[in-house]
Coordinates of C-alpha atoms in Angstrom, one line a residue:
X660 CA -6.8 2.6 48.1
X661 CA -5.8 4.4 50.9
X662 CA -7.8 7.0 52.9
X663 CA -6.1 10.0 50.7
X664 CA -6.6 8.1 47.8
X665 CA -10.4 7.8 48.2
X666 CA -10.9 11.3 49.1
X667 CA -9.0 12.4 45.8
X668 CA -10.8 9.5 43.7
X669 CA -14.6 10.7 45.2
X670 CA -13.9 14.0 44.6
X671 CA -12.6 13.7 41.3
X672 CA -16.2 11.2 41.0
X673 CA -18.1 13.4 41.9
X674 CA -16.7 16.5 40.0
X675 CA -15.8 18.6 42.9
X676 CA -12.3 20.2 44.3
X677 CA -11.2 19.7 47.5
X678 CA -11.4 23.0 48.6
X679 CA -15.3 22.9 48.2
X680 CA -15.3 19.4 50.2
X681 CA -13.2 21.2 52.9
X682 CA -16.0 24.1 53.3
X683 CA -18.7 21.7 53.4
X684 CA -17.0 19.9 56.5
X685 CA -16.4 23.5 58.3
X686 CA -12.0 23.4 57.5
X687 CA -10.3 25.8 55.8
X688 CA -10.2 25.3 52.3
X689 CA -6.7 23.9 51.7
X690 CA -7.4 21.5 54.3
X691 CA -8.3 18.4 52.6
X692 CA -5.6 19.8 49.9
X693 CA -3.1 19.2 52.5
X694 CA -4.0 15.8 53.5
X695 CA -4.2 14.5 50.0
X696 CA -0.7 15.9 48.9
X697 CA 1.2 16.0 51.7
X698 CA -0.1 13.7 54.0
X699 CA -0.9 16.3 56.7
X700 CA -3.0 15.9 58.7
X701 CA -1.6 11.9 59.0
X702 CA -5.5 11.0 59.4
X703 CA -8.8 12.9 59.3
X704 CA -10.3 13.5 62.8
X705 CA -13.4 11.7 63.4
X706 CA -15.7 14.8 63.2
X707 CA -13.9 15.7 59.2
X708 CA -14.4 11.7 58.3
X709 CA -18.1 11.3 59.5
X710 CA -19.1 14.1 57.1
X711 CA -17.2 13.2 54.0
X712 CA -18.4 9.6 54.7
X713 CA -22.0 10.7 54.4
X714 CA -21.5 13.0 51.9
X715 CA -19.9 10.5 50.0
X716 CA -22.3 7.5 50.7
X717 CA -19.4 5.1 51.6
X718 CA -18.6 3.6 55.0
X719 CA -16.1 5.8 57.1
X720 CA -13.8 2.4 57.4
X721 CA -12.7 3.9 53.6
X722 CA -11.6 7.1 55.2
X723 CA -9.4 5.3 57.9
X724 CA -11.5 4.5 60.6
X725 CA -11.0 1.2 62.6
X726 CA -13.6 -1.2 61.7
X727 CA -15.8 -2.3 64.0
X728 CA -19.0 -4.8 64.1
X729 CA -22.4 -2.4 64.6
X730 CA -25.6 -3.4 63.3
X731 CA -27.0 -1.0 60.6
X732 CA -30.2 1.0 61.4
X733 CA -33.5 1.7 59.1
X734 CA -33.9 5.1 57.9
X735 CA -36.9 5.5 56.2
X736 CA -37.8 6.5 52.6
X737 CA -40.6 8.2 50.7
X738 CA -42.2 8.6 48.0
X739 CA -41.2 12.0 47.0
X740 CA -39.0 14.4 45.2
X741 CA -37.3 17.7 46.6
X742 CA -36.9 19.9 43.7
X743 CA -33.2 21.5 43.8
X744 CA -35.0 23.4 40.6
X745 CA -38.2 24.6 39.6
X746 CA -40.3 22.9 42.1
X747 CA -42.2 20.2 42.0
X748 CA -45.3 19.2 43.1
X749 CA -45.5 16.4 45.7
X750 CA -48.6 13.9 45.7
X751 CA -47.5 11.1 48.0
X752 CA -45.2 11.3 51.2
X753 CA -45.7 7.3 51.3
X754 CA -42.9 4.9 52.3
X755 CA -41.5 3.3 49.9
X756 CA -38.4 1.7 51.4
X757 CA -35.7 2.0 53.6
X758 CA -32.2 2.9 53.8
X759 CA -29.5 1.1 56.2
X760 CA -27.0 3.6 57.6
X761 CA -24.4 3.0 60.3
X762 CA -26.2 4.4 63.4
X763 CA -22.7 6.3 64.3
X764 CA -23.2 8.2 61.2
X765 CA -26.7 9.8 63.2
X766 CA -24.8 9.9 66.3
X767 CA -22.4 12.1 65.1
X768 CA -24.6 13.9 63.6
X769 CA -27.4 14.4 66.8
X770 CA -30.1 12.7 64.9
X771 CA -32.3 10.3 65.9
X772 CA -32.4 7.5 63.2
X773 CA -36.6 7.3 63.9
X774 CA -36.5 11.3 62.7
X775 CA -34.6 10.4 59.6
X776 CA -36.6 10.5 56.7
X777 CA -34.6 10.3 53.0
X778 CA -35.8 11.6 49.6
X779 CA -34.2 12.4 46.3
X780 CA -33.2 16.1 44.8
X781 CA -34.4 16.5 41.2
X782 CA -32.9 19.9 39.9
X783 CA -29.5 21.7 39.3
X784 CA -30.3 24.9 41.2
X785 CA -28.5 23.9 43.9
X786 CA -25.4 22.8 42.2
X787 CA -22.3 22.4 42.8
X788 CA -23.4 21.4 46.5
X789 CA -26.9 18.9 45.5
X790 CA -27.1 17.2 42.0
X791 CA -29.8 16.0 40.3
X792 CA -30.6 12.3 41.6
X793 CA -29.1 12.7 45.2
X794 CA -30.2 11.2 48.0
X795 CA -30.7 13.6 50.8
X796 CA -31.6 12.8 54.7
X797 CA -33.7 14.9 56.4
X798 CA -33.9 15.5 60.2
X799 CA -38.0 16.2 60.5
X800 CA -37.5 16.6 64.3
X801 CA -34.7 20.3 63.3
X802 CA -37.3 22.9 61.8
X803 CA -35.7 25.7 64.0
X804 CA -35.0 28.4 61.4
X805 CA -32.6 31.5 61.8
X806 CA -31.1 34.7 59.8
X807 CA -28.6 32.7 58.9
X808 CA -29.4 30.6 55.9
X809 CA -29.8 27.0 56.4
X810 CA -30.3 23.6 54.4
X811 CA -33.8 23.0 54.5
X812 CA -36.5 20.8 52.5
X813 CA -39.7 22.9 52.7
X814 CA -43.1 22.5 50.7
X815 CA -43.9 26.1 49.2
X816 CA -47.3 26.1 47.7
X817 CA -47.6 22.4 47.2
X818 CA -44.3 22.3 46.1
X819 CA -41.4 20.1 48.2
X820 CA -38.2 22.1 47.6
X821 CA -34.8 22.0 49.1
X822 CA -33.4 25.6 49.2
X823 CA -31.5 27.9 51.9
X824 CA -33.7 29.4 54.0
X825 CA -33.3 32.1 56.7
X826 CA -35.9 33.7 58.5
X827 CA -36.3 37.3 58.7
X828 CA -38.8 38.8 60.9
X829 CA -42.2 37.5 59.1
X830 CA -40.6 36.4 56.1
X831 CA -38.4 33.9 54.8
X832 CA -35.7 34.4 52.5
X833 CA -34.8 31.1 50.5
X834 CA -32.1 30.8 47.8
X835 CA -30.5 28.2 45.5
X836 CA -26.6 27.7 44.9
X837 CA -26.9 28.0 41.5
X838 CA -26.2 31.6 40.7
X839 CA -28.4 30.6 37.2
X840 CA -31.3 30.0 38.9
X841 CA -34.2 32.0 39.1
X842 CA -34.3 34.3 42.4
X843 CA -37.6 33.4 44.5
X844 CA -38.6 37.0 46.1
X845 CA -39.2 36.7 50.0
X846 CA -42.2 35.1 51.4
X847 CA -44.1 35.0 54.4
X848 CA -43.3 32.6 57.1
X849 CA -47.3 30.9 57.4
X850 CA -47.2 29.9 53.7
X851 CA -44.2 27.8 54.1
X852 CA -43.8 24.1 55.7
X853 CA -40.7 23.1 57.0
X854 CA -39.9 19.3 56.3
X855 CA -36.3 19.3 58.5
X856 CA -32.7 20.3 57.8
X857 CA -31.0 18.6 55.2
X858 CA -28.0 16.8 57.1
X859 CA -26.7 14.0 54.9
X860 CA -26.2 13.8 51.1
X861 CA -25.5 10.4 49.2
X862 CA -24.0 11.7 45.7
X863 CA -26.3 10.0 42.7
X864 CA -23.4 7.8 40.2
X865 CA -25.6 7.5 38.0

């Protein structure tokens, strides 16, 4: 398959459109309509095929990009579970494993492999964006926190969640996707721990 063809085959995977896929890499939303359809743009830029390539979990060579020899770097994984739901309670942050990832992937991204940490959402709260069984990389070393919501994992009494989260003043305001899911009311700042910003997602087959 051809670049276009693996963006429309993924999406259609991963039962998404391609106007969400172009939000979630900052374009307009007709933008990855466009490229699929009519060929326009001729190839994604290298900033729009880094982030579907870790959103989609494949290498960006799939997406078009020229293949080159780079060794893989370690990112590691624990033994935990970020509820995109109810919230569960975490009793272990031990490593378990490790996950190879082309270190251009980071690079692009301005994180540090060594700040990497990866974990897997349990939960449809924050459908359609996280699914139940994704794999999600956190940055630990980005715990900055604004009014404007971010994508954060966070442990909220003893429970490891990933939500959107903004700071207001002494309180932080966190949200899921999922219009169906319960609201959580505001909460102050000191009885939350930020875990890092959720920067890469590797879609669950299963």
């Amino acid at each position: 398959m051809d670049a276009r063809q693996t963006v429309a085959a993924m999406a259609d995977e991963m039962g998404t459109s391609l106007a969400a896929l172009s939000r979630m890499i900052g374009r307009n939303p007709a933008y990855l309509q466009q490229f699929v359809q009519r060929g326009s743009p001729k190839r994604l830029d290298e900033e729009a095929r880094a982030r579907l390539a870790a959103f989609f979990g494949i290498d960006e060579g799939l997406l078009g990009a020229p293949q080159r020899d780079v060794g893989m770097v370690a990112v590691r994984r624990i033994d935990a579970q970020a509820a995109a739901g109810p919230g569960g309670l975490v009793e272990d942050d031990r490593a378990i494993g490790e996950e190879r990832i082309d270190p251009r992937v980071a690079a692009r991204l301005g994180v540090t492999p060594d700040a990497l940490t990866m974990i897997t959402a349990r939960g449809d709260s924050m459908e359609p964006l996280i699914h139940d069984g994704d794999a999600l990389f956190v940055d630990t070393g980005d715990r900055r926190l604004s009014s404007r919501p971010g994508l954060f994992v966070l442990r909220l009494d003893g429970a490891l969640l990933v939500k959107r989260v903004a700071r207001i003043g002494l309180e932080l305001r966190i949200a899921s996707d999922n219009p169906a899911a319960p609201p959580i009311a505001p909460v102050r700042a000191d009885r939350a721990e930020i875990i890092g910003r959720v920067v890469r997602l590797a879609r669950s087959l299963k």
